[in-house]
Amino acid sequence: MRCHFMVSLAGLLGAAGATAVPPSPVAKQLYQFPNLTFIENIAVRFNGHLLLNTFDQGRMYTIDPYADNPEPYVVAELSGSGQPVILTGIVEVAPDVFVVSGGDGGDNYDFLNGTAKIAKIDLNNCDDEAPTFTDVASIPSARILNGMVGLPLKPHVVLSVDSINGNLFRIDTSTGAVDIAWHNEKIGPGPNADIVPLGANGLNIHRGYLYFTNSAQQFYGRIKINPRGDPVGDFEELYHFPANEAHVFDDFDMTHRGVSYVCSQRDSFVKITRDGKLRTIIDADSDVKLYSPTSVALSKDQKVAFIVTGGDETQGGQVVAVRL
């Protein structure tokens, strides 16, 4: 099944690359939810299957992107305090063991007070027993837990950003210990909260720098950190949208060479090079439309970007593959 998918994309690339001009990325919609399911985040398992965090009653779905007709199914549900739970960040902390952030959904891109938490799910041997979420830590002071990333030398210790309060939490997922690594207005929404009330969104670590997107402040930047995640340098804005453009960066993923692929609301997918140059890959005029792209994860060989979307008033969330 994998070969079928890759050959399909390779054929399109071959047609596009008939001249000396480098081929353009090719996009293909793999699946779209028939209802208004909002897909917030995505991760790739060791076998290439995708994990989808949703706002659908705390449900995590999985889907095989290499199947002839990919269909998602529910892996597990995160329970809350009676209100619908939304799943946000996700990161792998050990082989096929993932942690997620979540909470009871509020009214304005937030959690209900006191409901933010981190949970773990172990997908090893899940063919023998249905996996379930295990609560790791409660973070009642967080308004929202958004992007999340593991520390390279201690992947079981994750950083999770409160995009509203501008706090970066550090969570030891083995012990449940939580502290605020640091607070800064650069990761909060700043004065542009009328655009969207969220500051730092996606997080990634590359060569000693924490890279992040800031939705409300409309920039992509970085800061040097130590192995514990503490800041040891100044903030750098690598790309900033012009003030007259209503673009909103969402989540992103990075290659081993430091190139970022970023979702941008309401309908775009872009590439940002190491020197801060932006190139649009998908926008409103593309053949494949993106309805509120929220997150992206690269395949293990980093040749395919898997994009998920939140949908809109009439369209359900999508899973889209882009051959890079």
PDB file of C-alpha atoms in Angstrom:
ATOM      1  CA  MET A   1       0.000   0.000   0.000  1.00  0.00           C
ATOM      2  CA  ARG A   2       2.855   2.335   0.748  1.00  0.00           C
ATOM      3  CA  CYS A   3       4.276   1.802  -2.730  1.00  0.00           C
ATOM      4  CA  HIS A   4       0.929   2.636  -4.301  1.00  0.00           C
ATOM      5  CA  PHE A   5       0.839   6.014  -2.560  1.00  0.00           C
ATOM      6  CA  MET A   6       4.461   6.893  -3.234  1.00  0.00           C
ATOM      7  CA  VAL A   7       4.247   5.902  -6.892  1.00  0.00           C
ATOM      8  CA  SER A   8       1.165   8.067  -7.283  1.00  0.00           C
ATOM      9  CA  LEU A   9       2.981  11.095  -5.947  1.00  0.00           C
ATOM     10  CA  ALA A  10       6.184  10.225  -7.785  1.00  0.00           C
ATOM     11  CA  GLY A  11       4.286  10.142 -11.060  1.00  0.00           C
ATOM     12  CA  LEU A  12       2.989  13.637 -10.486  1.00  0.00           C
ATOM     13  CA  LEU A  13       6.458  14.833  -9.568  1.00  0.00           C
ATOM     14  CA  GLY A  14       7.917  13.293 -12.694  1.00  0.00           C
ATOM     15  CA  ALA A  15       5.472  15.199 -14.862  1.00  0.00           C
ATOM     16  CA  ALA A  16       6.199  18.432 -13.053  1.00  0.00           C
ATOM     17  CA  GLY A  17       9.958  17.950 -13.333  1.00  0.00           C
ATOM     18  CA  ALA A  18      10.245  17.452 -17.092  1.00  0.00           C
ATOM     19  CA  THR A  19      12.210  20.702 -17.403  1.00  0.00           C
ATOM     20  CA  ALA A  20      15.303  21.949 -15.612  1.00  0.00           C
ATOM     21  CA  VAL A  21      13.112  23.935 -13.207  1.00  0.00           C
ATOM     22  CA  PRO A  22      12.946  22.213  -9.785  1.00  0.00           C
ATOM     23  CA  PRO A  23       9.597  20.442  -9.402  1.00  0.00           C
ATOM     24  CA  SER A  24       6.920  22.091  -7.309  1.00  0.00           C
ATOM     25  CA  PRO A  25       5.591  20.211  -4.291  1.00  0.00           C
ATOM     26  CA  VAL A  26       2.551  18.096  -5.079  1.00  0.00           C
ATOM     27  CA  ALA A  27      -0.417  17.991  -2.700  1.00  0.00           C
ATOM     28  CA  LYS A  28      -3.011  15.266  -2.296  1.00  0.00           C
ATOM     29  CA  GLN A  29      -5.956  15.137   0.100  1.00  0.00           C
ATOM     30  CA  LEU A  30      -5.905  11.782   1.867  1.00  0.00           C
ATOM     31  CA  TYR A  31      -9.032  12.173   3.962  1.00  0.00           C
ATOM     32  CA  GLN A  32     -11.635  14.709   5.034  1.00  0.00           C
ATOM     33  CA  PHE A  33     -13.966  14.171   7.965  1.00  0.00           C
ATOM     34  CA  PRO A  34     -17.601  14.198   6.799  1.00  0.00           C
ATOM     35  CA  ASN A  35     -18.635  16.090   9.934  1.00  0.00           C
ATOM     36  CA  LEU A  36     -17.106  19.272  11.335  1.00  0.00           C
ATOM     37  CA  THR A  37     -14.338  17.502  13.253  1.00  0.00           C
ATOM     38  CA  PHE A  38     -11.519  19.934  14.079  1.00  0.00           C
ATOM     39  CA  ILE A  39      -8.036  18.383  13.810  1.00  0.00           C
ATOM     40  CA  GLU A  40      -5.622  20.348  15.976  1.00  0.00           C
ATOM     41  CA  ASN A  41      -2.357  18.439  15.839  1.00  0.00           C
ATOM     42  CA  ILE A  42      -0.519  15.518  14.277  1.00  0.00           C
ATOM     43  CA  ALA A  43       2.357  13.143  14.971  1.00  0.00           C
ATOM     44  CA  VAL A  44       3.971  10.348  12.957  1.00  0.00           C
ATOM     45  CA  ARG A  45       4.485   6.888  14.435  1.00  0.00           C
ATOM     46  CA  PHE A  46       7.459   4.611  13.689  1.00  0.00           C
ATOM     47  CA  ASN A  47       5.367   2.696  11.122  1.00  0.00           C
ATOM     48  CA  GLY A  48       4.379   5.854   9.241  1.00  0.00           C
ATOM     49  CA  HIS A  49       0.835   5.937  10.578  1.00  0.00           C
ATOM     50  CA  LEU A  50      -0.457   9.304  11.733  1.00  0.00           C
ATOM     51  CA  LEU A  51      -1.908  10.296  15.101  1.00  0.00           C
ATOM     52  CA  LEU A  52      -4.502  13.054  15.004  1.00  0.00           C
ATOM     53  CA  ASN A  53      -5.387  15.178  18.029  1.00  0.00           C
ATOM     54  CA  THR A  54      -8.886  16.601  17.704  1.00  0.00           C
ATOM     55  CA  PHE A  55     -11.453  18.790  19.420  1.00  0.00           C
ATOM     56  CA  ASP A  56     -13.860  15.849  19.031  1.00  0.00           C
ATOM     57  CA  GLN A  57     -14.665  14.789  22.613  1.00  0.00           C
ATOM     58  CA  GLY A  58     -10.989  14.355  23.490  1.00  0.00           C
ATOM     59  CA  ARG A  59     -10.484  11.783  20.754  1.00  0.00           C
ATOM     60  CA  MET A  60      -7.165  10.817  19.245  1.00  0.00           C
ATOM     61  CA  TYR A  61      -7.499   9.186  15.834  1.00  0.00           C
ATOM     62  CA  THR A  62      -5.013   7.244  13.747  1.00  0.00           C
ATOM     63  CA  ILE A  63      -4.856   6.885   9.982  1.00  0.00           C
ATOM     64  CA  ASP A  64      -2.591   4.987   7.585  1.00  0.00           C
ATOM     65  CA  PRO A  65      -1.627   7.548   4.912  1.00  0.00           C
ATOM     66  CA  TYR A  66      -0.298   4.820   2.615  1.00  0.00           C
ATOM     67  CA  ALA A  67      -3.553   2.858   2.403  1.00  0.00           C
ATOM     68  CA  ASP A  68      -5.479   2.872  -0.880  1.00  0.00           C
ATOM     69  CA  ASN A  69      -8.416   4.563   0.855  1.00  0.00           C
ATOM     70  CA  PRO A  70      -7.224   5.930   4.191  1.00  0.00           C
ATOM     71  CA  GLU A  71      -9.837   5.858   6.952  1.00  0.00           C
ATOM     72  CA  PRO A  72      -9.291   7.097  10.512  1.00  0.00           C
ATOM     73  CA  TYR A  73     -10.341   5.286  13.632  1.00  0.00           C
ATOM     74  CA  VAL A  74     -10.327   6.272  17.293  1.00  0.00           C
ATOM     75  CA  VAL A  75      -7.261   5.228  19.295  1.00  0.00           C
ATOM     76  CA  ALA A  76      -8.353   6.575  22.679  1.00  0.00           C
ATOM     77  CA  GLU A  77     -10.334   9.346  24.367  1.00  0.00           C
ATOM     78  CA  LEU A  78      -9.086  11.719  27.053  1.00  0.00           C
ATOM     79  CA  SER A  79     -11.670  12.272  29.747  1.00  0.00           C
ATOM     80  CA  GLY A  80     -12.324  15.609  31.420  1.00  0.00           C
ATOM     81  CA  SER A  81     -14.579  17.022  34.100  1.00  0.00           C
ATOM     82  CA  GLY A  82     -17.805  16.681  32.167  1.00  0.00           C
ATOM     83  CA  GLN A  83     -17.273  19.248  29.417  1.00  0.00           C
ATOM     84  CA  PRO A  84     -16.028  18.338  25.909  1.00  0.00           C
ATOM     85  CA  VAL A  85     -12.256  17.877  25.991  1.00  0.00           C
ATOM     86  CA  ILE A  86      -9.944  19.298  23.337  1.00  0.00           C
ATOM     87  CA  LEU A  87      -6.535  17.785  22.588  1.00  0.00           C
ATOM     88  CA  THR A  88      -3.761  20.197  21.654  1.00  0.00           C
ATOM     89  CA  GLY A  89      -0.025  19.398  21.759  1.00  0.00           C
ATOM     90  CA  ILE A  90       1.530  15.994  21.111  1.00  0.00           C
ATOM     91  CA  VAL A  91       5.110  14.719  21.268  1.00  0.00           C
ATOM     92  CA  GLU A  92       6.831  11.318  21.342  1.00  0.00           C
ATOM     93  CA  VAL A  93       8.766  10.856  24.607  1.00  0.00           C
ATOM     94  CA  ALA A  94       9.891   7.226  24.107  1.00  0.00           C
ATOM     95  CA  PRO A  95       9.533   4.728  21.247  1.00  0.00           C
ATOM     96  CA  ASP A  96       5.812   4.726  20.405  1.00  0.00           C
ATOM     97  CA  VAL A  97       4.946   6.480  23.679  1.00  0.00           C
ATOM     98  CA  PHE A  98       3.323   9.883  23.294  1.00  0.00           C
ATOM     99  CA  VAL A  99       2.204  12.635  25.629  1.00  0.00           C
ATOM    100  CA  VAL A 100      -0.567  15.070  24.830  1.00  0.00           C
ATOM    101  CA  SER A 101      -1.902  18.256  26.347  1.00  0.00           C
ATOM    102  CA  GLY A 102      -5.595  18.846  26.754  1.00  0.00           C
ATOM    103  CA  GLY A 103      -8.384  20.342  28.791  1.00  0.00           C
ATOM    104  CA  ASP A 104     -12.074  21.129  28.824  1.00  0.00           C
ATOM    105  CA  GLY A 105     -12.769  23.404  25.873  1.00  0.00           C
ATOM    106  CA  GLY A 106     -13.525  27.056  26.608  1.00  0.00           C
ATOM    107  CA  ASP A 107     -15.131  29.736  24.482  1.00  0.00           C
ATOM    108  CA  ASN A 108     -12.120  31.589  23.073  1.00  0.00           C
ATOM    109  CA  TYR A 109      -9.153  29.380  22.139  1.00  0.00           C
ATOM    110  CA  ASP A 110      -8.704  28.335  25.771  1.00  0.00           C
ATOM    111  CA  PHE A 111      -9.373  25.683  28.402  1.00  0.00           C
ATOM    112  CA  LEU A 112     -11.894  26.059  31.183  1.00  0.00           C
ATOM    113  CA  ASN A 113     -10.184  27.234  34.366  1.00  0.00           C
ATOM    114  CA  GLY A 114      -8.239  24.540  36.169  1.00  0.00           C
ATOM    115  CA  THR A 115      -8.662  21.775  33.568  1.00  0.00           C
ATOM    116  CA  ALA A 116      -5.314  21.862  31.713  1.00  0.00           C
ATOM    117  CA  LYS A 117      -3.364  18.627  31.950  1.00  0.00           C
ATOM    118  CA  ILE A 118      -0.748  16.384  30.385  1.00  0.00           C
ATOM    119  CA  ALA A 119      -1.536  12.733  29.633  1.00  0.00           C
ATOM    120  CA  LYS A 120       0.463   9.807  28.263  1.00  0.00           C
ATOM    121  CA  ILE A 121      -0.462   6.986  25.898  1.00  0.00           C
ATOM    122  CA  ASP A 122       1.649   3.889  25.187  1.00  0.00           C
ATOM    123  CA  LEU A 123       1.018   2.389  21.755  1.00  0.00           C
ATOM    124  CA  ASN A 124       3.414  -0.524  22.144  1.00  0.00           C
ATOM    125  CA  ASN A 125       1.600  -3.853  21.915  1.00  0.00           C
ATOM    126  CA  CYS A 126      -1.673  -2.039  21.270  1.00  0.00           C
ATOM    127  CA  ASP A 127      -2.789  -4.908  19.029  1.00  0.00           C
ATOM    128  CA  ASP A 128      -3.185  -7.004  22.174  1.00  0.00           C
ATOM    129  CA  GLU A 129      -4.900  -4.399  24.347  1.00  0.00           C
ATOM    130  CA  ALA A 130      -6.684  -1.138  23.586  1.00  0.00           C
ATOM    131  CA  PRO A 131      -4.464   1.784  24.622  1.00  0.00           C
ATOM    132  CA  THR A 132      -5.712   4.360  27.109  1.00  0.00           C
ATOM    133  CA  PHE A 133      -4.582   7.755  28.319  1.00  0.00           C
ATOM    134  CA  THR A 134      -2.901   8.000  31.720  1.00  0.00           C
ATOM    135  CA  ASP A 135      -2.841  11.389  33.421  1.00  0.00           C
ATOM    136  CA  VAL A 136       0.707  12.655  34.026  1.00  0.00           C
ATOM    137  CA  ALA A 137       0.277  16.139  35.458  1.00  0.00           C
ATOM    138  CA  SER A 138      -2.343  18.779  36.136  1.00  0.00           C
ATOM    139  CA  ILE A 139      -1.474  22.396  35.328  1.00  0.00           C
ATOM    140  CA  PRO A 140      -4.442  24.372  36.704  1.00  0.00           C
ATOM    141  CA  SER A 141      -2.832  27.778  36.165  1.00  0.00           C
ATOM    142  CA  ALA A 142      -2.561  27.303  32.386  1.00  0.00           C
ATOM    143  CA  ARG A 143      -5.142  29.066  30.240  1.00  0.00           C
ATOM    144  CA  ILE A 144      -4.191  26.886  27.267  1.00  0.00           C
ATOM    145  CA  LEU A 145      -1.410  24.398  26.520  1.00  0.00           C
ATOM    146  CA  ASN A 146      -0.497  24.688  22.870  1.00  0.00           C
ATOM    147  CA  GLY A 147       2.770  23.694  21.201  1.00  0.00           C
ATOM    148  CA  MET A 148       4.906  21.044  22.884  1.00  0.00           C
ATOM    149  CA  VAL A 149       8.424  19.708  22.344  1.00  0.00           C
ATOM    150  CA  GLY A 150      10.738  17.279  24.143  1.00  0.00           C
ATOM    151  CA  LEU A 151      14.221  18.269  25.297  1.00  0.00           C
ATOM    152  CA  PRO A 152      16.815  16.556  23.053  1.00  0.00           C
ATOM    153  CA  LEU A 153      18.921  15.121  25.899  1.00  0.00           C
ATOM    154  CA  LYS A 154      15.899  14.261  28.059  1.00  0.00           C
ATOM    155  CA  PRO A 155      12.975  13.585  25.710  1.00  0.00           C
ATOM    156  CA  HIS A 156      10.741  12.609  28.633  1.00  0.00           C
ATOM    157  CA  VAL A 157      10.948  16.235  29.786  1.00  0.00           C
ATOM    158  CA  VAL A 158       8.728  18.381  27.592  1.00  0.00           C
ATOM    159  CA  LEU A 159       8.173  22.099  27.148  1.00  0.00           C
ATOM    160  CA  SER A 160       4.580  23.238  26.659  1.00  0.00           C
ATOM    161  CA  VAL A 161       3.567  26.821  25.985  1.00  0.00           C
ATOM    162  CA  ASP A 162       0.619  28.689  27.464  1.00  0.00           C
ATOM    163  CA  SER A 163      -0.084  30.878  24.451  1.00  0.00           C
ATOM    164  CA  ILE A 164      -2.335  33.240  26.405  1.00  0.00           C
ATOM    165  CA  ASN A 165      -0.299  33.904  29.553  1.00  0.00           C
ATOM    166  CA  GLY A 166       3.110  33.734  27.868  1.00  0.00           C
ATOM    167  CA  ASN A 167       4.404  30.967  30.144  1.00  0.00           C
ATOM    168  CA  LEU A 168       6.591  28.075  29.048  1.00  0.00           C
ATOM    169  CA  PHE A 169       5.960  25.068  31.277  1.00  0.00           C
ATOM    170  CA  ARG A 170       8.500  22.294  31.803  1.00  0.00           C
ATOM    171  CA  ILE A 171       6.992  18.886  32.586  1.00  0.00           C
ATOM    172  CA  ASP A 172       8.847  15.737  33.592  1.00  0.00           C
ATOM    173  CA  THR A 173       6.515  13.105  32.171  1.00  0.00           C
ATOM    174  CA  SER A 174       8.191  10.368  34.242  1.00  0.00           C
ATOM    175  CA  THR A 175       7.580  12.017  37.628  1.00  0.00           C
ATOM    176  CA  GLY A 176       4.786  14.491  36.898  1.00  0.00           C
ATOM    177  CA  ALA A 177       6.881  17.415  38.166  1.00  0.00           C
ATOM    178  CA  VAL A 178       5.904  20.772  36.637  1.00  0.00           C
ATOM    179  CA  ASP A 179       7.516  24.189  36.771  1.00  0.00           C
ATOM    180  CA  ILE A 180       7.496  27.381  34.711  1.00  0.00           C
ATOM    181  CA  ALA A 181      10.739  27.344  32.746  1.00  0.00           C
ATOM    182  CA  TRP A 182      10.270  31.004  31.876  1.00  0.00           C
ATOM    183  CA  HIS A 183       7.798  33.756  31.070  1.00  0.00           C
ATOM    184  CA  ASN A 184       8.153  36.339  28.323  1.00  0.00           C
ATOM    185  CA  GLU A 185       5.888  38.632  26.321  1.00  0.00           C
ATOM    186  CA  LYS A 186       7.505  37.321  23.133  1.00  0.00           C
ATOM    187  CA  ILE A 187       5.603  34.070  23.583  1.00  0.00           C
ATOM    188  CA  GLY A 188       2.370  35.778  24.628  1.00  0.00           C
ATOM    189  CA  PRO A 189      -0.180  37.412  22.298  1.00  0.00           C
ATOM    190  CA  GLY A 190       1.108  40.935  22.908  1.00  0.00           C
ATOM    191  CA  PRO A 191      -0.919  43.912  21.682  1.00  0.00           C
ATOM    192  CA  ASN A 192      -2.359  42.018  18.689  1.00  0.00           C
ATOM    193  CA  ALA A 193      -4.735  39.783  20.632  1.00  0.00           C
ATOM    194  CA  ASP A 194      -7.613  41.151  18.554  1.00  0.00           C
ATOM    195  CA  ILE A 195      -6.226  39.143  15.587  1.00  0.00           C
ATOM    196  CA  VAL A 196      -6.213  35.930  17.610  1.00  0.00           C
ATOM    197  CA  PRO A 197      -5.706  35.690  21.395  1.00  0.00           C
ATOM    198  CA  LEU A 198      -2.779  33.272  21.085  1.00  0.00           C
ATOM    199  CA  GLY A 199       0.929  33.964  21.208  1.00  0.00           C
ATOM    200  CA  ALA A 200       3.491  31.199  20.686  1.00  0.00           C
ATOM    201  CA  ASN A 201       1.927  28.280  18.875  1.00  0.00           C
ATOM    202  CA  GLY A 202       4.263  25.642  17.427  1.00  0.00           C
ATOM    203  CA  LEU A 203       7.561  24.710  19.120  1.00  0.00           C
ATOM    204  CA  ASN A 204      10.658  22.925  17.827  1.00  0.00           C
ATOM    205  CA  ILE A 205      14.242  22.591  19.041  1.00  0.00           C
ATOM    206  CA  HIS A 206      17.151  22.591  16.593  1.00  0.00           C
ATOM    207  CA  ARG A 207      20.863  22.888  17.377  1.00  0.00           C
ATOM    208  CA  GLY A 208      20.386  24.508  20.765  1.00  0.00           C
ATOM    209  CA  TYR A 209      17.649  26.936  19.741  1.00  0.00           C
ATOM    210  CA  LEU A 210      13.963  26.864  20.584  1.00  0.00           C
ATOM    211  CA  TYR A 211      12.082  27.840  17.422  1.00  0.00           C
ATOM    212  CA  PHE A 212       8.487  28.993  17.628  1.00  0.00           C
ATOM    213  CA  THR A 213       5.691  30.679  15.754  1.00  0.00           C
ATOM    214  CA  ASN A 214       3.720  33.508  17.352  1.00  0.00           C
ATOM    215  CA  SER A 215       0.188  33.697  15.981  1.00  0.00           C
ATOM    216  CA  ALA A 216      -0.978  37.081  17.274  1.00  0.00           C
ATOM    217  CA  GLN A 217       2.379  38.815  16.862  1.00  0.00           C
ATOM    218  CA  GLN A 218       2.714  37.303  13.361  1.00  0.00           C
ATOM    219  CA  PHE A 219       6.344  36.218  13.489  1.00  0.00           C
ATOM    220  CA  TYR A 220       8.544  33.138  13.373  1.00  0.00           C
ATOM    221  CA  GLY A 221      11.496  33.302  15.725  1.00  0.00           C
ATOM    222  CA  ARG A 222      13.928  31.568  17.986  1.00  0.00           C
ATOM    223  CA  ILE A 223      15.886  31.846  21.234  1.00  0.00           C
ATOM    224  CA  LYS A 224      18.979  29.974  22.372  1.00  0.00           C
ATOM    225  CA  ILE A 225      18.333  27.625  25.301  1.00  0.00           C
ATOM    226  CA  ASN A 226      20.396  25.386  27.560  1.00  0.00           C
ATOM    227  CA  PRO A 227      19.801  21.613  27.858  1.00  0.00           C
ATOM    228  CA  ARG A 228      17.118  22.246  30.526  1.00  0.00           C
ATOM    229  CA  GLY A 229      15.200  24.610  28.272  1.00  0.00           C
ATOM    230  CA  ASP A 230      16.181  27.811  30.078  1.00  0.00           C
ATOM    231  CA  PRO A 231      16.869  30.849  27.856  1.00  0.00           C
ATOM    232  CA  VAL A 232      20.529  31.804  27.429  1.00  0.00           C
ATOM    233  CA  GLY A 233      20.232  34.315  24.607  1.00  0.00           C
ATOM    234  CA  ASP A 234      18.044  36.990  23.097  1.00  0.00           C
ATOM    235  CA  PHE A 235      14.942  36.547  20.983  1.00  0.00           C
ATOM    236  CA  GLU A 236      15.405  36.693  17.222  1.00  0.00           C
ATOM    237  CA  GLU A 237      12.539  37.325  14.809  1.00  0.00           C
ATOM    238  CA  LEU A 238      13.497  35.427  11.656  1.00  0.00           C
ATOM    239  CA  TYR A 239      10.397  36.289   9.634  1.00  0.00           C
ATOM    240  CA  HIS A 240       7.656  38.802  10.353  1.00  0.00           C
ATOM    241  CA  PHE A 241       4.527  39.216   8.261  1.00  0.00           C
ATOM    242  CA  PRO A 242       3.893  42.790   7.069  1.00  0.00           C
ATOM    243  CA  ALA A 243       1.541  44.633   9.436  1.00  0.00           C
ATOM    244  CA  ASN A 244      -1.074  45.086   6.701  1.00  0.00           C
ATOM    245  CA  GLU A 245      -1.374  41.335   6.064  1.00  0.00           C
ATOM    246  CA  ALA A 246      -3.794  39.312   8.183  1.00  0.00           C
ATOM    247  CA  HIS A 247      -1.693  36.144   8.253  1.00  0.00           C
ATOM    248  CA  VAL A 248      -1.597  33.954  11.340  1.00  0.00           C
ATOM    249  CA  PHE A 249       1.183  31.410  11.801  1.00  0.00           C
ATOM    250  CA  ASP A 250       0.067  28.139  13.369  1.00  0.00           C
ATOM    251  CA  ASP A 251       2.091  24.971  14.025  1.00  0.00           C
ATOM    252  CA  PHE A 252       5.152  23.796  12.067  1.00  0.00           C
ATOM    253  CA  ASP A 253       7.758  21.075  11.688  1.00  0.00           C
ATOM    254  CA  MET A 254      11.474  21.294  10.908  1.00  0.00           C
ATOM    255  CA  THR A 255      13.912  19.287   8.827  1.00  0.00           C
ATOM    256  CA  HIS A 256      17.278  18.130  10.151  1.00  0.00           C
ATOM    257  CA  ARG A 257      18.789  21.062   8.253  1.00  0.00           C
ATOM    258  CA  GLY A 258      16.666  23.669  10.007  1.00  0.00           C
ATOM    259  CA  VAL A 259      14.134  24.365   7.247  1.00  0.00           C
ATOM    260  CA  SER A 260      10.626  24.898   8.597  1.00  0.00           C
ATOM    261  CA  TYR A 261       7.307  23.993   7.016  1.00  0.00           C
ATOM    262  CA  VAL A 262       4.579  26.118   8.550  1.00  0.00           C
ATOM    263  CA  CYS A 263       0.787  26.198   8.537  1.00  0.00           C
ATOM    264  CA  SER A 264      -0.613  29.699   8.116  1.00  0.00           C
ATOM    265  CA  GLN A 265      -4.247  30.604   8.646  1.00  0.00           C
ATOM    266  CA  ARG A 266      -6.602  30.645   6.918  1.00  0.00           C
ATOM    267  CA  ASP A 267      -5.536  28.639   3.896  1.00  0.00           C
ATOM    268  CA  SER A 268      -1.762  28.547   3.410  1.00  0.00           C
ATOM    269  CA  PHE A 269       1.233  26.280   3.849  1.00  0.00           C
ATOM    270  CA  VAL A 270       4.683  27.859   3.625  1.00  0.00           C
ATOM    271  CA  LYS A 271       8.379  27.064   3.784  1.00  0.00           C
ATOM    272  CA  ILE A 272      10.822  29.216   5.768  1.00  0.00           C
ATOM    273  CA  THR A 273      14.525  28.750   5.118  1.00  0.00           C
ATOM    274  CA  ARG A 274      17.279  29.014   7.706  1.00  0.00           C
ATOM    275  CA  ASP A 275      17.993  32.589   6.640  1.00  0.00           C
ATOM    276  CA  GLY A 276      14.371  33.646   7.117  1.00  0.00           C
ATOM    277  CA  LYS A 277      13.093  33.598   3.534  1.00  0.00           C
ATOM    278  CA  LEU A 278       9.456  32.564   3.081  1.00  0.00           C
ATOM    279  CA  ARG A 279       8.058  30.674   0.107  1.00  0.00           C
ATOM    280  CA  THR A 280       4.378  29.815  -0.271  1.00  0.00           C
ATOM    281  CA  ILE A 281       3.657  26.183  -1.182  1.00  0.00           C
ATOM    282  CA  ILE A 282      -0.158  26.107  -0.924  1.00  0.00           C
ATOM    283  CA  ASP A 283      -2.553  29.050  -0.827  1.00  0.00           C
ATOM    284  CA  ALA A 284      -6.139  29.902  -1.746  1.00  0.00           C
ATOM    285  CA  ASP A 285      -5.379  29.516  -5.466  1.00  0.00           C
ATOM    286  CA  SER A 286      -3.919  26.003  -5.224  1.00  0.00           C
ATOM    287  CA  ASP A 287      -5.696  22.952  -6.623  1.00  0.00           C
ATOM    288  CA  VAL A 288      -5.912  21.384  -3.166  1.00  0.00           C
ATOM    289  CA  LYS A 289      -7.621  23.759  -0.732  1.00  0.00           C
ATOM    290  CA  LEU A 290      -6.690  23.896   2.935  1.00  0.00           C
ATOM    291  CA  TYR A 291      -9.519  24.802   5.307  1.00  0.00           C
ATOM    292  CA  SER A 292      -7.799  26.353   8.342  1.00  0.00           C
ATOM    293  CA  PRO A 293      -4.486  24.435   8.397  1.00  0.00           C
ATOM    294  CA  THR A 294      -3.447  23.828  11.990  1.00  0.00           C
ATOM    295  CA  SER A 295      -0.407  21.552  12.089  1.00  0.00           C
ATOM    296  CA  VAL A 296       2.108  19.610  10.025  1.00  0.00           C
ATOM    297  CA  ALA A 297       4.404  16.643  10.613  1.00  0.00           C
ATOM    298  CA  LEU A 298       7.146  15.404   8.319  1.00  0.00           C
ATOM    299  CA  SER A 299       7.450  11.748   7.358  1.00  0.00           C
ATOM    300  CA  LYS A 300      10.394   9.871   8.839  1.00  0.00           C
ATOM    301  CA  ASP A 301      12.395  10.373   5.629  1.00  0.00           C
ATOM    302  CA  GLN A 302      11.306  14.047   5.561  1.00  0.00           C
ATOM    303  CA  LYS A 303      10.155  13.772   1.955  1.00  0.00           C
ATOM    304  CA  VAL A 304       6.440  14.182   2.691  1.00  0.00           C
ATOM    305  CA  ALA A 305       4.659  16.777   4.818  1.00  0.00           C
ATOM    306  CA  PHE A 306       1.384  15.681   6.361  1.00  0.00           C
ATOM    307  CA  ILE A 307      -0.903  18.647   7.010  1.00  0.00           C
ATOM    308  CA  VAL A 308      -4.048  18.637   9.125  1.00  0.00           C
ATOM    309  CA  THR A 309      -6.761  21.271   9.169  1.00  0.00           C
ATOM    310  CA  GLY A 310      -9.528  22.403  11.465  1.00  0.00           C
ATOM    311  CA  GLY A 311     -12.100  22.889   8.737  1.00  0.00           C
ATOM    312  CA  ASP A 312     -14.633  25.702   8.775  1.00  0.00           C
ATOM    313  CA  GLU A 313     -18.381  26.261   9.044  1.00  0.00           C
ATOM    314  CA  THR A 314     -19.106  23.816   6.217  1.00  0.00           C
ATOM    315  CA  GLN A 315     -15.936  21.728   5.763  1.00  0.00           C
ATOM    316  CA  GLY A 316     -14.585  19.015   8.057  1.00  0.00           C
ATOM    317  CA  GLY A 317     -10.955  18.694   9.059  1.00  0.00           C
ATOM    318  CA  GLN A 318      -8.570  17.343   6.422  1.00  0.00           C
ATOM    319  CA  VAL A 319      -5.449  15.218   6.191  1.00  0.00           C
ATOM    320  CA  VAL A 320      -3.327  16.355   3.235  1.00  0.00           C
ATOM    321  CA  ALA A 321       0.006  14.975   2.000  1.00  0.00           C
ATOM    322  CA  VAL A 322       2.532  17.211   0.248  1.00  0.00           C
ATOM    323  CA  ARG A 323       5.437  15.589  -1.571  1.00  0.00           C
ATOM    324  CA  LEU A 324       8.339  17.986  -0.937  1.00  0.00           C
TER     325      LEU A 324
END
